[in-house]
Short mmCIF file of C-alpha atoms and ligand atoms in Angstrom, two decimals:
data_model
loop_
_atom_site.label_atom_id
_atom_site.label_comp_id
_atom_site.label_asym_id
_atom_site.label_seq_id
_atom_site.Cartn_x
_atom_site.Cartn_y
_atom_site.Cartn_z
CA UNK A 1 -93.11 4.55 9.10
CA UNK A 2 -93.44 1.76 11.67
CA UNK A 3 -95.11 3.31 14.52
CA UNK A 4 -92.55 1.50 17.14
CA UNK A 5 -90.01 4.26 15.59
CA UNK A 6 -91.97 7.38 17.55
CA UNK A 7 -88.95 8.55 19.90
CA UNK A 8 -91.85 8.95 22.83
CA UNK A 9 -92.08 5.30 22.54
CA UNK A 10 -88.00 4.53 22.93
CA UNK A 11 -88.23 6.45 25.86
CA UNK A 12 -90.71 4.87 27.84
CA UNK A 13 -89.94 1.33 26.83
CA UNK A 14 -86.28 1.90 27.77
CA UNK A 15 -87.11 3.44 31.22
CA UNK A 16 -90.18 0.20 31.43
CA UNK A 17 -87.17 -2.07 30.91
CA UNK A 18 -84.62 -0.17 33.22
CA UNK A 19 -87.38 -1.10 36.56
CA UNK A 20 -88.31 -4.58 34.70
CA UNK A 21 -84.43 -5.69 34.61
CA UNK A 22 -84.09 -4.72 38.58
CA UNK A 23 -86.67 -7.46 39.48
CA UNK A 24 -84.72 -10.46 37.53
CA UNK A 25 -81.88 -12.63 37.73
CA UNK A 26 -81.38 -13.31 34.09
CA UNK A 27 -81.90 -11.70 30.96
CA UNK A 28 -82.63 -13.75 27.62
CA UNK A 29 -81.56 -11.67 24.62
CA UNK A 30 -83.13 -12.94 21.14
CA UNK A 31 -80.80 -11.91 18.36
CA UNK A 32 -81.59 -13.31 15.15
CA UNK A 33 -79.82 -15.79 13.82
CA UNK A 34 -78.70 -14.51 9.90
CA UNK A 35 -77.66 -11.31 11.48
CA UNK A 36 -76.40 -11.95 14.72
CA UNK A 37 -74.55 -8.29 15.87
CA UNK A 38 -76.68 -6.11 13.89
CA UNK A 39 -79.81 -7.68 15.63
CA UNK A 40 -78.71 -6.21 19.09
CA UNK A 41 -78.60 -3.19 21.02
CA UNK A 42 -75.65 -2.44 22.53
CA UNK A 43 -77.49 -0.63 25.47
CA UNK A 44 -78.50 -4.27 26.70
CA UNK A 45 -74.93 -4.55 27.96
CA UNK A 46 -75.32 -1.50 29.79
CA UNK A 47 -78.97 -2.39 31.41
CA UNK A 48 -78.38 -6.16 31.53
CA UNK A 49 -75.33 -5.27 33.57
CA UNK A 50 -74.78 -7.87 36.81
CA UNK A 51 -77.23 -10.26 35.49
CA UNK A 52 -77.08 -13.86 33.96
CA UNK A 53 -77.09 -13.09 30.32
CA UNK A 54 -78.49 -15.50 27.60
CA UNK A 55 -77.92 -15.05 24.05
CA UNK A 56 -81.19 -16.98 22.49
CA UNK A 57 -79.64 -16.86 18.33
CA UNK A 58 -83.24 -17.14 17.27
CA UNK A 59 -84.59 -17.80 13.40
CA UNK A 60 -81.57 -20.76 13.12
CA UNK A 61 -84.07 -22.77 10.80
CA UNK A 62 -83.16 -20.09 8.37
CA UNK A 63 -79.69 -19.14 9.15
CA UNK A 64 -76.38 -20.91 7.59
CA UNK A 65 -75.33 -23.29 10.38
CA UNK A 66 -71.44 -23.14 9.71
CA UNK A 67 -71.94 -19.42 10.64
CA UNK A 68 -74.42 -20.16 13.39
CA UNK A 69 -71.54 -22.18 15.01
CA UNK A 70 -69.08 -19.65 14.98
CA UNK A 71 -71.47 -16.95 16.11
CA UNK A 72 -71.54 -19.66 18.67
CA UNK A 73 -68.04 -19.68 20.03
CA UNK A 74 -68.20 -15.59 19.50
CA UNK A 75 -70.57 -15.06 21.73
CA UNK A 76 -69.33 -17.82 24.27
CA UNK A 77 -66.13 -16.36 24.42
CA UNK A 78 -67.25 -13.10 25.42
CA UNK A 79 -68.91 -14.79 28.51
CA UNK A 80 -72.85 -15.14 27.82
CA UNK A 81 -74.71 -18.48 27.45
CA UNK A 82 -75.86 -19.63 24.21
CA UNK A 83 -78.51 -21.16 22.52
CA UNK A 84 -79.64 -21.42 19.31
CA UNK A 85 -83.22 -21.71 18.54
CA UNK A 86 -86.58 -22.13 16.49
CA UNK A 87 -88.93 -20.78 17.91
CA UNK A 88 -91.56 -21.61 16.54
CA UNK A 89 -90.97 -24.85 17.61
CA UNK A 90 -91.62 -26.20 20.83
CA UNK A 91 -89.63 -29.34 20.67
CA UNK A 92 -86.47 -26.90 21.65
CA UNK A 93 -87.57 -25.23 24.70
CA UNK A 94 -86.30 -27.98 27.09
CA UNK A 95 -82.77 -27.24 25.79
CA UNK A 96 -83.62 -23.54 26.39
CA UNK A 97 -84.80 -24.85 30.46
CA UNK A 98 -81.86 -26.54 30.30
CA UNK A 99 -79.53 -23.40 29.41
CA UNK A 100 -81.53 -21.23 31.79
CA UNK A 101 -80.46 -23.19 34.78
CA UNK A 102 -76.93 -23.45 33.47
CA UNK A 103 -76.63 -19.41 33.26
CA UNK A 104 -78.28 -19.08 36.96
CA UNK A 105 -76.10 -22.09 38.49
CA UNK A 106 -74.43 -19.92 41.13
CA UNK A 107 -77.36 -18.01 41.93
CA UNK A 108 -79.09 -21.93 42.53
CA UNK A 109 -75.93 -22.70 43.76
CA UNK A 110 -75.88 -20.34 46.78
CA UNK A 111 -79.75 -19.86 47.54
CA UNK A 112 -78.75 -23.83 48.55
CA UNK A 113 -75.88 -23.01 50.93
CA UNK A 114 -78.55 -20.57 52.53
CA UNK A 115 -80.88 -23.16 52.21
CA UNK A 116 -83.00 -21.61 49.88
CA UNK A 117 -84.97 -24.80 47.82
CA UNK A 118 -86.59 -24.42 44.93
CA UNK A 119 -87.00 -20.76 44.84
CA UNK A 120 -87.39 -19.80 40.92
CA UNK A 121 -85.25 -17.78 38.70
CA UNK A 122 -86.69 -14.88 37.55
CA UNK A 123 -86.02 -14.25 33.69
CA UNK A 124 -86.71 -11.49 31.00
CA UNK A 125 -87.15 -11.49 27.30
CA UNK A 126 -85.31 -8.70 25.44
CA UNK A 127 -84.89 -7.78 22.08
CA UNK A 128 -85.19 -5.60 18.81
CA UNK A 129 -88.18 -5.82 16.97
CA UNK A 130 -88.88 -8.93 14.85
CA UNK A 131 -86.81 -11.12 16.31
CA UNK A 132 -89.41 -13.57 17.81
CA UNK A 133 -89.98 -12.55 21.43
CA UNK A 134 -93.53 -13.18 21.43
CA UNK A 135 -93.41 -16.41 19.46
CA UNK A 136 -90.50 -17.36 22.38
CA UNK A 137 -92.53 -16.58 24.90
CA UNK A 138 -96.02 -18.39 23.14
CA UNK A 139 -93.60 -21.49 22.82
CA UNK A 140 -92.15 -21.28 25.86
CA UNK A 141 -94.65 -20.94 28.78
CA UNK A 142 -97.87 -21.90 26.46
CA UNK A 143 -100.04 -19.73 24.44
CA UNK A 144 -102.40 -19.34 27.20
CA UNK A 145 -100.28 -17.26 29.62
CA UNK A 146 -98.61 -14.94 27.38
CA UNK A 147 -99.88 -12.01 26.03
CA UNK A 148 -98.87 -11.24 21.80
CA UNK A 149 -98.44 -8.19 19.66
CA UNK A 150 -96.90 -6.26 22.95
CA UNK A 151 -96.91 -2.61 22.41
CA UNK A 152 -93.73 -0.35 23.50
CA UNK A 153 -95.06 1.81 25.99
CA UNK A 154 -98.34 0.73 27.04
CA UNK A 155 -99.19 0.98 31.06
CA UNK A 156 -99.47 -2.65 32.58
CA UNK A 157 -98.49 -4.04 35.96
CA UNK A 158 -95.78 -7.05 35.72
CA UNK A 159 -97.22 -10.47 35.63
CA UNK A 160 -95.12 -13.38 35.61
CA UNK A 161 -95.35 -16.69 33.60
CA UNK A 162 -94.33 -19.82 34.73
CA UNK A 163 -92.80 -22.33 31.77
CA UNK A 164 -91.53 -24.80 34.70
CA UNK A 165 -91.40 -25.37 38.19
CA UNK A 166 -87.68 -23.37 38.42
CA UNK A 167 -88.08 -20.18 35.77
CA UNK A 168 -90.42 -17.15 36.00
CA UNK A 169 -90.67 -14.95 32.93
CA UNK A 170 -91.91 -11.67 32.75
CA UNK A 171 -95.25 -11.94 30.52
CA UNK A 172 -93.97 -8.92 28.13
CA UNK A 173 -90.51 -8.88 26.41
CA UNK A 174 -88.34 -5.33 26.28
CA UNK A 175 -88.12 -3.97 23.53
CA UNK A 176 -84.75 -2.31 22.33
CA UNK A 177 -84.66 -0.60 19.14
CA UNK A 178 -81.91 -1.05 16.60
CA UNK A 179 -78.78 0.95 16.17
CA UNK A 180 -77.25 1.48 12.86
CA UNK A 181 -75.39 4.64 12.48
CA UNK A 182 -73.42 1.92 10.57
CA UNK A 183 -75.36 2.14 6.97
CA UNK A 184 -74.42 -2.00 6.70
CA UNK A 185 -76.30 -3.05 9.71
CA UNK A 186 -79.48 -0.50 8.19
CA UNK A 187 -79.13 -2.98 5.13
CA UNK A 188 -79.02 -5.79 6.95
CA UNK A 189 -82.34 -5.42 9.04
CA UNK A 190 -84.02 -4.55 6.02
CA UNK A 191 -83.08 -7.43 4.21
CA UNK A 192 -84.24 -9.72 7.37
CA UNK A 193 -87.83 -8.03 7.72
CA UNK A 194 -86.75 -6.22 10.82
CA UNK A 195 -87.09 -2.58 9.53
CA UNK A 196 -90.39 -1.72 7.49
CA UNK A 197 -89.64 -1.86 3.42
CA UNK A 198 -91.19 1.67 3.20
CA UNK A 199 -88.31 3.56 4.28
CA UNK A 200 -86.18 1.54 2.29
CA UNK A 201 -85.62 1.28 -1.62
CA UNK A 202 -86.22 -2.18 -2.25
CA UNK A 203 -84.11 -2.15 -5.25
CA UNK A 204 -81.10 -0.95 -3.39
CA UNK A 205 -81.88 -3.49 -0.92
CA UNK A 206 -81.81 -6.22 -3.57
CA UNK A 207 -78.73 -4.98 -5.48
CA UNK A 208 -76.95 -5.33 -1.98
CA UNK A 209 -78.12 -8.56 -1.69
CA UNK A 210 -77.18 -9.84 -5.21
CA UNK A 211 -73.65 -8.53 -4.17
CA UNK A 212 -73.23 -10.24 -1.08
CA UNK A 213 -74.73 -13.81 -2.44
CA UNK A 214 -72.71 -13.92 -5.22
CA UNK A 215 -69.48 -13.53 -2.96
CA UNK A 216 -70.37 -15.14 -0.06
CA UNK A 217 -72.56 -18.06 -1.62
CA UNK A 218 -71.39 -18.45 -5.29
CA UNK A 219 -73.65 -20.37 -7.36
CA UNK A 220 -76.71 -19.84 -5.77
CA UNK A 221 -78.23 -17.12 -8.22
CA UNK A 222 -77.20 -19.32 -10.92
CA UNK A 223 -78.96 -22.40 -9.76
CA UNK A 224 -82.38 -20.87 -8.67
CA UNK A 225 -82.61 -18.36 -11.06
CA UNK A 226 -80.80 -19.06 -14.32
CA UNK A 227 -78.99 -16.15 -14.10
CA UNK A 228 -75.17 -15.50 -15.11
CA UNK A 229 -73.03 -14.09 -11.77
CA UNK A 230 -70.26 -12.91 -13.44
CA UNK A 231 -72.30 -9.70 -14.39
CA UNK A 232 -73.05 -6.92 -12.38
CA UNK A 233 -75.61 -6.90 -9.68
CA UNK A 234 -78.09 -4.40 -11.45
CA UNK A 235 -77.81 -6.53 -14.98
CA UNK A 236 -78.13 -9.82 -12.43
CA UNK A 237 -81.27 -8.50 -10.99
CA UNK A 238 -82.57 -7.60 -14.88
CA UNK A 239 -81.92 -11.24 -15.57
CA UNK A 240 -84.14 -12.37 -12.58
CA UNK A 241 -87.25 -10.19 -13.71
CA UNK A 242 -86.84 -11.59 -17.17
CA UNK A 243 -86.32 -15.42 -16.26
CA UNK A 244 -89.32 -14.74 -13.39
CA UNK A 245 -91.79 -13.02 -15.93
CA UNK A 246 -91.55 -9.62 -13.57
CA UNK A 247 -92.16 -7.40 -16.31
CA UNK A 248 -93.95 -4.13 -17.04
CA UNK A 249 -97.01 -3.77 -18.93
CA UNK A 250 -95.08 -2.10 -22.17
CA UNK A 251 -93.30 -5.18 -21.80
CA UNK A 252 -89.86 -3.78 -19.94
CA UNK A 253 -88.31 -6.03 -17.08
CA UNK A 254 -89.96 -4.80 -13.42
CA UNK A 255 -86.75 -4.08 -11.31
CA UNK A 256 -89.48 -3.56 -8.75
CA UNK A 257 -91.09 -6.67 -8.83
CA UNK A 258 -87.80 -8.60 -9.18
CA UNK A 259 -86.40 -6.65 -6.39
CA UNK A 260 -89.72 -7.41 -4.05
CA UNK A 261 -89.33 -11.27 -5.18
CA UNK A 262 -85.77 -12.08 -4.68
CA UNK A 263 -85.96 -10.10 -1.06
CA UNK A 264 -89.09 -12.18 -0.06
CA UNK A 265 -87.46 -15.39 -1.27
CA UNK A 266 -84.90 -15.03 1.03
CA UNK A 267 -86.54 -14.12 3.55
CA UNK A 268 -88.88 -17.00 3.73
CA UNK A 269 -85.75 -19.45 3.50
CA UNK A 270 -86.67 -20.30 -0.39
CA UNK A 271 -82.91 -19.42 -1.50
CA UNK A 272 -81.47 -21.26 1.58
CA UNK A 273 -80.14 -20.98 5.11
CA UNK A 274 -77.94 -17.81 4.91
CA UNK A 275 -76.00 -15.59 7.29
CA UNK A 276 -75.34 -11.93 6.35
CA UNK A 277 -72.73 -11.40 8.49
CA UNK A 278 -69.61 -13.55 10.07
CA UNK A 279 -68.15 -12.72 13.42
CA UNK A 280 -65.11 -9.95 13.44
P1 G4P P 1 -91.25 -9.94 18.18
O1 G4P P 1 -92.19 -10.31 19.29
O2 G4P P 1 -89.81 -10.03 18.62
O3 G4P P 1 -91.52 -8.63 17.53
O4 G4P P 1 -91.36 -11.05 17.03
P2 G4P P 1 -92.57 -12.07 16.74
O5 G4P P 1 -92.63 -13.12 17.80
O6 G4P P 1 -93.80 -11.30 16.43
O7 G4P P 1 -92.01 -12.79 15.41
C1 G4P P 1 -91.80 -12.09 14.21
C2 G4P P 1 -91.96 -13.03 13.04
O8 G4P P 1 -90.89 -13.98 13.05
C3 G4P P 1 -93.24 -13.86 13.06
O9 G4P P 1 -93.63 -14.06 11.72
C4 G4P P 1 -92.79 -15.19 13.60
O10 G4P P 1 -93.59 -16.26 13.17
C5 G4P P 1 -91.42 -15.30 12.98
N1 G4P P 1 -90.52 -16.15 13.75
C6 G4P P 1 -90.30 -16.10 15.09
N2 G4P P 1 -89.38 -17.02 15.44
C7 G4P P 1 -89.01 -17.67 14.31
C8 G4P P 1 -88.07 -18.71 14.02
O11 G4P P 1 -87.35 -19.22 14.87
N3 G4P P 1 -87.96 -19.07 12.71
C9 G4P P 1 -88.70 -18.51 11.74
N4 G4P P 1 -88.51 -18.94 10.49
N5 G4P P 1 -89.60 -17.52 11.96
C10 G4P P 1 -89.74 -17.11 13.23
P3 G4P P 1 -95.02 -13.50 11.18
O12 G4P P 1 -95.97 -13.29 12.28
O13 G4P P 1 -95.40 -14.32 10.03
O14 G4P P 1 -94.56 -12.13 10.74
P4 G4P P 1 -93.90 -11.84 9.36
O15 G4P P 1 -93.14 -13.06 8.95
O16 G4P P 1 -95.06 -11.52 8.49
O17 G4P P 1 -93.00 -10.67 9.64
#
């Protein structure tokens, strides 16, 4: 089990963020892109509550950009900024400067009228596991300030990074854990990397998957893996181990293997830019 899981550890990151969100003015959510609602907390609405919000829709290299635009307009219309991202990449972070000072425009706005120049806006990175908040924050403000592999929990006094002149980001990014008393948005995570494949059965996983692609993206199977999608999922996923050589040393087809190679295939972006879920 992935040790960020230990309840101790929800606790204290929670009650870190609760005193880190006091100090800013905005707060930059990273969802991730293919799975846009099940890649949030809830709670952030709750603790995130009278600030600018940002809605970062992270991982878009790998995400189905029809989708991407709609998760878009979702998220717009229920009043946060928007941006999607790579980030990876650095050749997107002026967009994300650019979006930054859109969200705090008021705040700019009236630290003017008081005569208040050039006083920064203070940001902070939330967001579930997995999503890319260190990678953000290497991209964003320069692999020399921030700090990587941040651990829920750990003691540390704030330091603050400065990308540009007019933002100043907290060094370490919240971390809010997942919700999914919904089974689907369980499935979902796993498929995307974001919960550890050792609590889940991988074969399940890619029998779910098989479902939804055939559905949602017909004629995918059939072009990368030879495989007929009028049949079931479990017979589609037999037809995968045979065409991929997965098989078992008595000679059987390796669900297993199959399973482990189709799930890592999409994940890495090998079967396409996909989007497992579409807004309500
Ligand atoms: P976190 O702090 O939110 O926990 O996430 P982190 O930055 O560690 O990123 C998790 C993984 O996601 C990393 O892969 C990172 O390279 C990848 N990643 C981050 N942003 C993007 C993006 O926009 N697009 C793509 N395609 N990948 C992104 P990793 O270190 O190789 O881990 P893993 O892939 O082995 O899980």
């Amino acid at each position: 089990m992935n040790v960020q899981w230990y309840p101790g550890h929800m606790t204290r990151a929670k009650r870190q963020m609760q005193e880190d969100i006091k100090l800013v003015d905005l707060v930059i959510e990273l969802v991730d892109a293919r799975v846009p609602a099940s890649s949030r907390n809830p709670d952030i609405d709750e603790l995130g509550r009278n600030k600018y919000r940002l809605i970062l829709m992270n991982k878009a290299d790998l995400a189905d950009s029809r989708m991407t635009e709609l998760w878009g307009v979702f998220f717009r219309e229920k009043g946060y900024f928007v941006r999607t991202m790579d980030a990876r990449s650095n050749s997107g972070m002026k967009a994300v400067s650019d979006i930054i000072m859109e969200a705090c425009r008021e705040k700019l706005e009236r630290d003017r009228k008081r005569g208040i120049k050039n006083r920064p806006v203070r940001a902070m990175v939330v967001g579930i596991p997995n999503v890319g908040k260190s990678t953000f924050i290497n991209s964003y403000a320069g692999k020399s300030c921030a700090k990587t592999g941040n651990k829920p929990g750990v003691t540390r006094g704030n330091q603050w990074i400065r990308p540009d002149k007019h933002v100043e980001l907290l060094d370490t990014p919240g971390i809010l854990w997942p919700k999914f008393e919904d089974q689907e948005v369980g499935l979902r995570l796993a498929l995307v990397g974001s919960i550890k494949d050792e609590i889940l059965n991988t074969d399940e996983l890619a029998v779910k998957l098989i479902g939804f692609l055939t559905a949602e993206y017909p004629g995918l199977l059939r072009e990368r893996y030879e495989v007929r999608e009028d049949e079931k999922s479990a017979e589609i996923l037999m037809q995968i181990a045979k065409n991929r050589k997965c098989m078992t040393k008595g000679g059987e087809p390796d669900y297993s293997r199959a399973a482990a190679l189709l799930i890592d295939e999409f994940r890495s972006g090998k079967l396409g830019r996909i989007t497992l879920e579409r807004p309500e």
